[in-house]
């Protein structure tokens, strides 16, 4: 039996696509759900085109009621019964209650070399800091934002003349290699343990 992976997105979903497309053949997992908090997320159509079940839980009607939003997300997850949750450009902060429920089974990709540059605008901040190296990290999600144990990183050199946009493009290409590799290793470990 394959493990089941739910992928949470908010936008274009390029990482979701590379994860979903990696889960074929002898991969120990298969995608069971792509869930977006944003009804207009381009990734939803890309998932549908791949025949992956999708769900949208729009966060906006919930206002500041994060727990209310998350209970709807949890209900969709309960129906899909994933073994692993992958956050892939999911831009909502999760409450400790939700994180506790998934801790040890929830991965995130972050566009920086954690613990550097937690939070937003990582590419601009790497440039402002004069970093010689930049990159991306896949980590386990814990209640503290972008703070959980790092499972893998990919590095790029910052070049003279780089802008946040040129860095973002080179880091994204690394994300697309890193996240599927980390997910595969994580799923293999889970299956044999
Ligand atoms: C990716 O660069 C991902 O690392 C970042 O959002 C982008 C989503 O792109 N995530 C975060 O900043 C999380 N804090 P995608 O929708 O094309 O995968």
PDB file of C-alpha atoms and ligand atoms in Angstrom:
ATOM      1  CA  UNK A   1       0.000   0.000   0.000  1.00  0.00           C
ATOM      2  CA  UNK A   2       1.318   3.420  -0.955  1.00  0.00           C
ATOM      3  CA  UNK A   3       1.495   6.177   1.606  1.00  0.00           C
ATOM      4  CA  UNK A   4      -0.824   9.091   0.903  1.00  0.00           C
ATOM      5  CA  UNK A   5       0.363  12.680   0.626  1.00  0.00           C
ATOM      6  CA  UNK A   6      -1.788  15.809   0.844  1.00  0.00           C
ATOM      7  CA  UNK A   7      -0.238  18.999  -0.535  1.00  0.00           C
ATOM      8  CA  UNK A   8      -1.321  22.428   0.722  1.00  0.00           C
ATOM      9  CA  UNK A   9      -0.844  25.397  -1.612  1.00  0.00           C
ATOM     10  CA  UNK A  10      -1.774  29.054  -1.932  1.00  0.00           C
ATOM     11  CA  UNK A  11      -0.485  29.986  -5.390  1.00  0.00           C
ATOM     12  CA  UNK A  12       0.925  28.725  -8.635  1.00  0.00           C
ATOM     13  CA  UNK A  13       1.822  25.378  -7.201  1.00  0.00           C
ATOM     14  CA  UNK A  14       5.056  24.713  -9.069  1.00  0.00           C
ATOM     15  CA  UNK A  15       6.428  22.816  -6.060  1.00  0.00           C
ATOM     16  CA  UNK A  16       3.171  20.872  -5.806  1.00  0.00           C
ATOM     17  CA  UNK A  17       3.576  19.864  -9.467  1.00  0.00           C
ATOM     18  CA  UNK A  18       7.116  18.587  -8.957  1.00  0.00           C
ATOM     19  CA  UNK A  19       6.024  16.668  -5.846  1.00  0.00           C
ATOM     20  CA  UNK A  20       2.976  15.183  -7.526  1.00  0.00           C
ATOM     21  CA  UNK A  21       4.892  14.249 -10.679  1.00  0.00           C
ATOM     22  CA  UNK A  22       7.612  12.589  -8.612  1.00  0.00           C
ATOM     23  CA  UNK A  23       5.170  10.176  -6.955  1.00  0.00           C
ATOM     24  CA  UNK A  24       5.079   7.484  -9.626  1.00  0.00           C
ATOM     25  CA  UNK A  25       6.621   4.071 -10.200  1.00  0.00           C
ATOM     26  CA  UNK A  26       8.366   2.643  -7.139  1.00  0.00           C
ATOM     27  CA  UNK A  27       7.881   5.840  -5.109  1.00  0.00           C
ATOM     28  CA  UNK A  28       6.420   4.827  -1.742  1.00  0.00           C
ATOM     29  CA  UNK A  29       3.726   7.542  -1.824  1.00  0.00           C
ATOM     30  CA  UNK A  30       0.975   8.924  -4.018  1.00  0.00           C
ATOM     31  CA  UNK A  31      -0.811  12.298  -3.901  1.00  0.00           C
ATOM     32  CA  UNK A  32      -4.293  12.035  -2.377  1.00  0.00           C
ATOM     33  CA  UNK A  33      -5.333  15.690  -2.160  1.00  0.00           C
ATOM     34  CA  UNK A  34      -4.272  19.199  -3.166  1.00  0.00           C
ATOM     35  CA  UNK A  35      -5.859  21.766  -0.880  1.00  0.00           C
ATOM     36  CA  UNK A  36      -5.724  25.530  -1.381  1.00  0.00           C
ATOM     37  CA  UNK A  37      -6.790  28.377   0.880  1.00  0.00           C
ATOM     38  CA  UNK A  38      -7.007  30.537  -2.229  1.00  0.00           C
ATOM     39  CA  UNK A  39      -9.832  29.810  -4.681  1.00  0.00           C
ATOM     40  CA  UNK A  40      -7.830  31.499  -7.473  1.00  0.00           C
ATOM     41  CA  UNK A  41      -4.629  29.516  -6.918  1.00  0.00           C
ATOM     42  CA  UNK A  42      -3.293  28.360 -10.286  1.00  0.00           C
ATOM     43  CA  UNK A  43      -2.132  25.145  -8.658  1.00  0.00           C
ATOM     44  CA  UNK A  44      -5.705  23.916  -8.216  1.00  0.00           C
ATOM     45  CA  UNK A  45      -6.228  23.587 -11.981  1.00  0.00           C
ATOM     46  CA  UNK A  46      -2.804  21.963 -12.377  1.00  0.00           C
ATOM     47  CA  UNK A  47      -3.798  19.346  -9.781  1.00  0.00           C
ATOM     48  CA  UNK A  48      -7.149  18.762 -11.467  1.00  0.00           C
ATOM     49  CA  UNK A  49      -5.372  18.302 -14.807  1.00  0.00           C
ATOM     50  CA  UNK A  50      -3.362  15.528 -13.136  1.00  0.00           C
ATOM     51  CA  UNK A  51      -6.478  13.844 -11.788  1.00  0.00           C
ATOM     52  CA  UNK A  52      -5.609  14.642  -8.163  1.00  0.00           C
ATOM     53  CA  UNK A  53      -8.599  15.358  -5.883  1.00  0.00           C
ATOM     54  CA  UNK A  54      -8.699  19.038  -4.884  1.00  0.00           C
ATOM     55  CA  UNK A  55     -10.322  21.080  -2.141  1.00  0.00           C
ATOM     56  CA  UNK A  56     -10.527  24.806  -1.542  1.00  0.00           C
ATOM     57  CA  UNK A  57     -11.030  26.273   1.934  1.00  0.00           C
ATOM     58  CA  UNK A  58     -11.083  30.041   1.471  1.00  0.00           C
ATOM     59  CA  UNK A  59      -9.581  31.605   4.596  1.00  0.00           C
ATOM     60  CA  UNK A  60     -11.140  35.036   4.032  1.00  0.00           C
ATOM     61  CA  UNK A  61     -14.656  34.418   5.405  1.00  0.00           C
ATOM     62  CA  UNK A  62     -13.029  33.267   8.654  1.00  0.00           C
ATOM     63  CA  UNK A  63     -11.300  36.627   9.276  1.00  0.00           C
ATOM     64  CA  UNK A  64      -9.157  36.264  12.381  1.00  0.00           C
ATOM     65  CA  UNK A  65     -10.740  32.917  13.306  1.00  0.00           C
ATOM     66  CA  UNK A  66      -7.756  30.751  12.394  1.00  0.00           C
ATOM     67  CA  UNK A  67      -9.080  27.775  14.332  1.00  0.00           C
ATOM     68  CA  UNK A  68     -12.371  27.930  12.391  1.00  0.00           C
ATOM     69  CA  UNK A  69     -10.489  27.945   9.093  1.00  0.00           C
ATOM     70  CA  UNK A  70      -8.284  25.077  10.214  1.00  0.00           C
ATOM     71  CA  UNK A  71     -11.232  22.948  11.320  1.00  0.00           C
ATOM     72  CA  UNK A  72     -12.487  23.062   7.711  1.00  0.00           C
ATOM     73  CA  UNK A  73      -8.997  22.204   6.448  1.00  0.00           C
ATOM     74  CA  UNK A  74      -8.838  19.331   8.946  1.00  0.00           C
ATOM     75  CA  UNK A  75     -12.255  18.057   7.785  1.00  0.00           C
ATOM     76  CA  UNK A  76     -11.008  17.914   4.179  1.00  0.00           C
ATOM     77  CA  UNK A  77      -7.848  16.160   5.343  1.00  0.00           C
ATOM     78  CA  UNK A  78      -9.862  13.666   7.393  1.00  0.00           C
ATOM     79  CA  UNK A  79     -11.754  12.699   4.233  1.00  0.00           C
ATOM     80  CA  UNK A  80      -8.518  12.192   2.270  1.00  0.00           C
ATOM     81  CA  UNK A  81      -6.697  10.497   5.206  1.00  0.00           C
ATOM     82  CA  UNK A  82      -3.124  11.429   4.243  1.00  0.00           C
ATOM     83  CA  UNK A  83      -0.104   9.940   5.985  1.00  0.00           C
ATOM     84  CA  UNK A  84       2.049  12.969   5.144  1.00  0.00           C
ATOM     85  CA  UNK A  85       1.224  16.654   4.692  1.00  0.00           C
ATOM     86  CA  UNK A  86       3.417  18.795   2.419  1.00  0.00           C
ATOM     87  CA  UNK A  87       3.139  22.558   2.634  1.00  0.00           C
ATOM     88  CA  UNK A  88       4.184  23.890  -0.767  1.00  0.00           C
ATOM     89  CA  UNK A  89       3.853  27.650  -0.936  1.00  0.00           C
ATOM     90  CA  UNK A  90       1.040  27.528   1.632  1.00  0.00           C
ATOM     91  CA  UNK A  91       0.997  31.078   2.957  1.00  0.00           C
ATOM     92  CA  UNK A  92      -1.165  30.746   6.084  1.00  0.00           C
ATOM     93  CA  UNK A  93       0.350  30.593   9.545  1.00  0.00           C
ATOM     94  CA  UNK A  94      -0.936  27.468  11.322  1.00  0.00           C
ATOM     95  CA  UNK A  95      -1.984  27.392  14.976  1.00  0.00           C
ATOM     96  CA  UNK A  96      -0.132  25.182  17.467  1.00  0.00           C
ATOM     97  CA  UNK A  97      -3.280  23.029  17.760  1.00  0.00           C
ATOM     98  CA  UNK A  98      -3.217  22.173  14.065  1.00  0.00           C
ATOM     99  CA  UNK A  99       0.547  21.699  14.010  1.00  0.00           C
ATOM    100  CA  UNK A 100       0.427  19.357  17.037  1.00  0.00           C
ATOM    101  CA  UNK A 101      -2.005  17.134  15.211  1.00  0.00           C
ATOM    102  CA  UNK A 102       0.381  16.720  12.270  1.00  0.00           C
ATOM    103  CA  UNK A 103       3.745  17.104  13.948  1.00  0.00           C
ATOM    104  CA  UNK A 104       6.310  14.647  12.632  1.00  0.00           C
ATOM    105  CA  UNK A 105       4.249  14.149   9.467  1.00  0.00           C
ATOM    106  CA  UNK A 106       4.117  17.724   8.094  1.00  0.00           C
ATOM    107  CA  UNK A 107       6.875  19.095   5.837  1.00  0.00           C
ATOM    108  CA  UNK A 108       7.381  22.622   4.510  1.00  0.00           C
ATOM    109  CA  UNK A 109       9.650  24.179   1.924  1.00  0.00           C
ATOM    110  CA  UNK A 110      11.049  27.588   2.754  1.00  0.00           C
ATOM    111  CA  UNK A 111      13.019  29.778   0.323  1.00  0.00           C
ATOM    112  CA  UNK A 112      16.073  30.419   2.491  1.00  0.00           C
ATOM    113  CA  UNK A 113      18.886  28.595   4.230  1.00  0.00           C
ATOM    114  CA  UNK A 114      17.163  28.204   7.585  1.00  0.00           C
ATOM    115  CA  UNK A 115      17.684  29.317  10.279  1.00  0.00           C
ATOM    116  CA  UNK A 116      18.510  32.417   8.218  1.00  0.00           C
ATOM    117  CA  UNK A 117      15.617  34.522   6.935  1.00  0.00           C
ATOM    118  CA  UNK A 118      12.541  32.991   8.496  1.00  0.00           C
ATOM    119  CA  UNK A 119       9.287  34.564   7.331  1.00  0.00           C
ATOM    120  CA  UNK A 120       8.669  36.566   4.172  1.00  0.00           C
ATOM    121  CA  UNK A 121      10.777  38.429   1.557  1.00  0.00           C
ATOM    122  CA  UNK A 122      13.674  36.033   1.950  1.00  0.00           C
ATOM    123  CA  UNK A 123      15.393  36.884  -1.337  1.00  0.00           C
ATOM    124  CA  UNK A 124      15.456  40.631  -0.690  1.00  0.00           C
ATOM    125  CA  UNK A 125      16.678  39.997   2.850  1.00  0.00           C
ATOM    126  CA  UNK A 126      19.487  37.726   1.656  1.00  0.00           C
ATOM    127  CA  UNK A 127      20.648  40.515  -0.670  1.00  0.00           C
ATOM    128  CA  UNK A 128      20.334  43.207   2.021  1.00  0.00           C
ATOM    129  CA  UNK A 129      22.376  41.060   4.396  1.00  0.00           C
ATOM    130  CA  UNK A 130      25.121  40.660   1.787  1.00  0.00           C
ATOM    131  CA  UNK A 131      24.859  36.875   1.919  1.00  0.00           C
ATOM    132  CA  UNK A 132      27.320  35.075  -0.355  1.00  0.00           C
ATOM    133  CA  UNK A 133      25.075  32.011  -0.360  1.00  0.00           C
ATOM    134  CA  UNK A 134      21.342  31.575  -0.462  1.00  0.00           C
ATOM    135  CA  UNK A 135      19.007  28.652  -1.055  1.00  0.00           C
ATOM    136  CA  UNK A 136      16.069  26.693   0.262  1.00  0.00           C
ATOM    137  CA  UNK A 137      15.239  24.326   3.092  1.00  0.00           C
ATOM    138  CA  UNK A 138      12.758  21.526   3.657  1.00  0.00           C
ATOM    139  CA  UNK A 139      11.909  21.164   7.315  1.00  0.00           C
ATOM    140  CA  UNK A 140       9.467  19.499   9.642  1.00  0.00           C
ATOM    141  CA  UNK A 141       6.795  21.947  10.768  1.00  0.00           C
ATOM    142  CA  UNK A 142       6.697  22.789  14.471  1.00  0.00           C
ATOM    143  CA  UNK A 143       4.555  25.427  16.198  1.00  0.00           C
ATOM    144  CA  UNK A 144       7.261  28.107  15.837  1.00  0.00           C
ATOM    145  CA  UNK A 145       7.253  29.620  12.314  1.00  0.00           C
ATOM    146  CA  UNK A 146       9.934  28.173   9.966  1.00  0.00           C
ATOM    147  CA  UNK A 147      11.715  26.664  12.942  1.00  0.00           C
ATOM    148  CA  UNK A 148      11.422  22.869  12.773  1.00  0.00           C
ATOM    149  CA  UNK A 149      14.259  20.390  12.158  1.00  0.00           C
ATOM    150  CA  UNK A 150      15.784  20.816   8.702  1.00  0.00           C
ATOM    151  CA  UNK A 151      15.579  17.675   6.545  1.00  0.00           C
ATOM    152  CA  UNK A 152      17.459  19.012   3.537  1.00  0.00           C
ATOM    153  CA  UNK A 153      18.873  22.165   1.966  1.00  0.00           C
ATOM    154  CA  UNK A 154      20.051  23.284  -1.461  1.00  0.00           C
ATOM    155  CA  UNK A 155      22.485  26.174  -1.917  1.00  0.00           C
ATOM    156  CA  UNK A 156      23.176  28.676  -4.648  1.00  0.00           C
ATOM    157  CA  UNK A 157      25.864  31.346  -4.887  1.00  0.00           C
ATOM    158  CA  UNK A 158      24.655  34.937  -4.832  1.00  0.00           C
ATOM    159  CA  UNK A 159      26.067  36.720  -7.903  1.00  0.00           C
ATOM    160  CA  UNK A 160      26.925  40.373  -8.452  1.00  0.00           C
ATOM    161  CA  UNK A 161      23.887  42.057  -9.949  1.00  0.00           C
ATOM    162  CA  UNK A 162      21.388  39.586  -8.501  1.00  0.00           C
ATOM    163  CA  UNK A 163      17.942  40.967  -7.703  1.00  0.00           C
ATOM    164  CA  UNK A 164      15.222  39.383  -5.554  1.00  0.00           C
ATOM    165  CA  UNK A 165      13.692  38.132  -8.813  1.00  0.00           C
ATOM    166  CA  UNK A 166      16.844  36.500 -10.209  1.00  0.00           C
ATOM    167  CA  UNK A 167      17.511  34.881  -6.836  1.00  0.00           C
ATOM    168  CA  UNK A 168      13.917  33.680  -6.572  1.00  0.00           C
ATOM    169  CA  UNK A 169      14.159  32.018  -9.988  1.00  0.00           C
ATOM    170  CA  UNK A 170      17.414  30.188  -9.210  1.00  0.00           C
ATOM    171  CA  UNK A 171      16.218  29.161  -5.745  1.00  0.00           C
ATOM    172  CA  UNK A 172      12.908  27.897  -7.149  1.00  0.00           C
ATOM    173  CA  UNK A 173      14.777  25.631  -9.571  1.00  0.00           C
ATOM    174  CA  UNK A 174      16.598  24.188  -6.540  1.00  0.00           C
ATOM    175  CA  UNK A 175      13.320  23.821  -4.629  1.00  0.00           C
ATOM    176  CA  UNK A 176      12.018  21.677  -7.482  1.00  0.00           C
ATOM    177  CA  UNK A 177      14.958  19.283  -7.062  1.00  0.00           C
ATOM    178  CA  UNK A 178      15.134  19.345  -3.265  1.00  0.00           C
ATOM    179  CA  UNK A 179      11.527  18.862  -2.198  1.00  0.00           C
ATOM    180  CA  UNK A 180      10.810  15.671  -4.194  1.00  0.00           C
ATOM    181  CA  UNK A 181      14.122  14.158  -3.030  1.00  0.00           C
ATOM    182  CA  UNK A 182      13.388  14.919   0.640  1.00  0.00           C
ATOM    183  CA  UNK A 183       9.799  13.711   0.396  1.00  0.00           C
ATOM    184  CA  UNK A 184      10.919  10.435  -1.157  1.00  0.00           C
ATOM    185  CA  UNK A 185      13.491   9.792   1.573  1.00  0.00           C
ATOM    186  CA  UNK A 186      10.972  10.776   4.265  1.00  0.00           C
ATOM    187  CA  UNK A 187       8.293   8.471   2.849  1.00  0.00           C
ATOM    188  CA  UNK A 188      10.776   5.586   2.500  1.00  0.00           C
ATOM    189  CA  UNK A 189      11.764   6.029   6.156  1.00  0.00           C
ATOM    190  CA  UNK A 190       8.130   6.148   7.237  1.00  0.00           C
ATOM    191  CA  UNK A 191       7.311   3.015   5.293  1.00  0.00           C
ATOM    192  CA  UNK A 192      10.131   0.979   6.778  1.00  0.00           C
ATOM    193  CA  UNK A 193       9.795   2.218  10.362  1.00  0.00           C
TER     194      UNK A 193
HETATM  195  C1  LIG B   1       8.092  28.866  -3.130  1.00  0.00           C
HETATM  196  O1  LIG B   1       9.240  29.616  -3.422  1.00  0.00           O
HETATM  197  C2  LIG B   1       8.097  28.453  -1.674  1.00  0.00           C
HETATM  198  O2  LIG B   1       9.375  28.154  -1.173  1.00  0.00           O
HETATM  199  C3  LIG B   1       7.551  29.692  -1.028  1.00  0.00           C
HETATM  200  O3  LIG B   1       6.522  30.112  -1.882  1.00  0.00           O
HETATM  201  C4  LIG B   1       6.833  29.737  -3.221  1.00  0.00           C
HETATM  202  C5  LIG B   1       5.660  28.983  -3.801  1.00  0.00           C
HETATM  203  O4  LIG B   1       5.819  28.732  -5.166  1.00  0.00           O
HETATM  204  N1  LIG B   1       7.083  29.409   0.291  1.00  0.00           N
HETATM  205  C6  LIG B   1       7.144  30.262   1.300  1.00  0.00           C
HETATM  206  O5  LIG B   1       7.583  31.387   1.196  1.00  0.00           O
HETATM  207  C7  LIG B   1       6.611  29.726   2.612  1.00  0.00           C
HETATM  208  N2  LIG B   1       6.905  30.617   3.670  1.00  0.00           N
HETATM  209  P1  LIG B   1       4.954  27.601  -5.884  1.00  0.00           P
HETATM  210  O6  LIG B   1       3.473  27.893  -5.562  1.00  0.00           O
HETATM  211  O7  LIG B   1       5.237  27.811  -7.335  1.00  0.00           O
HETATM  212  O8  LIG B   1       5.374  26.270  -5.372  1.00  0.00           O
END
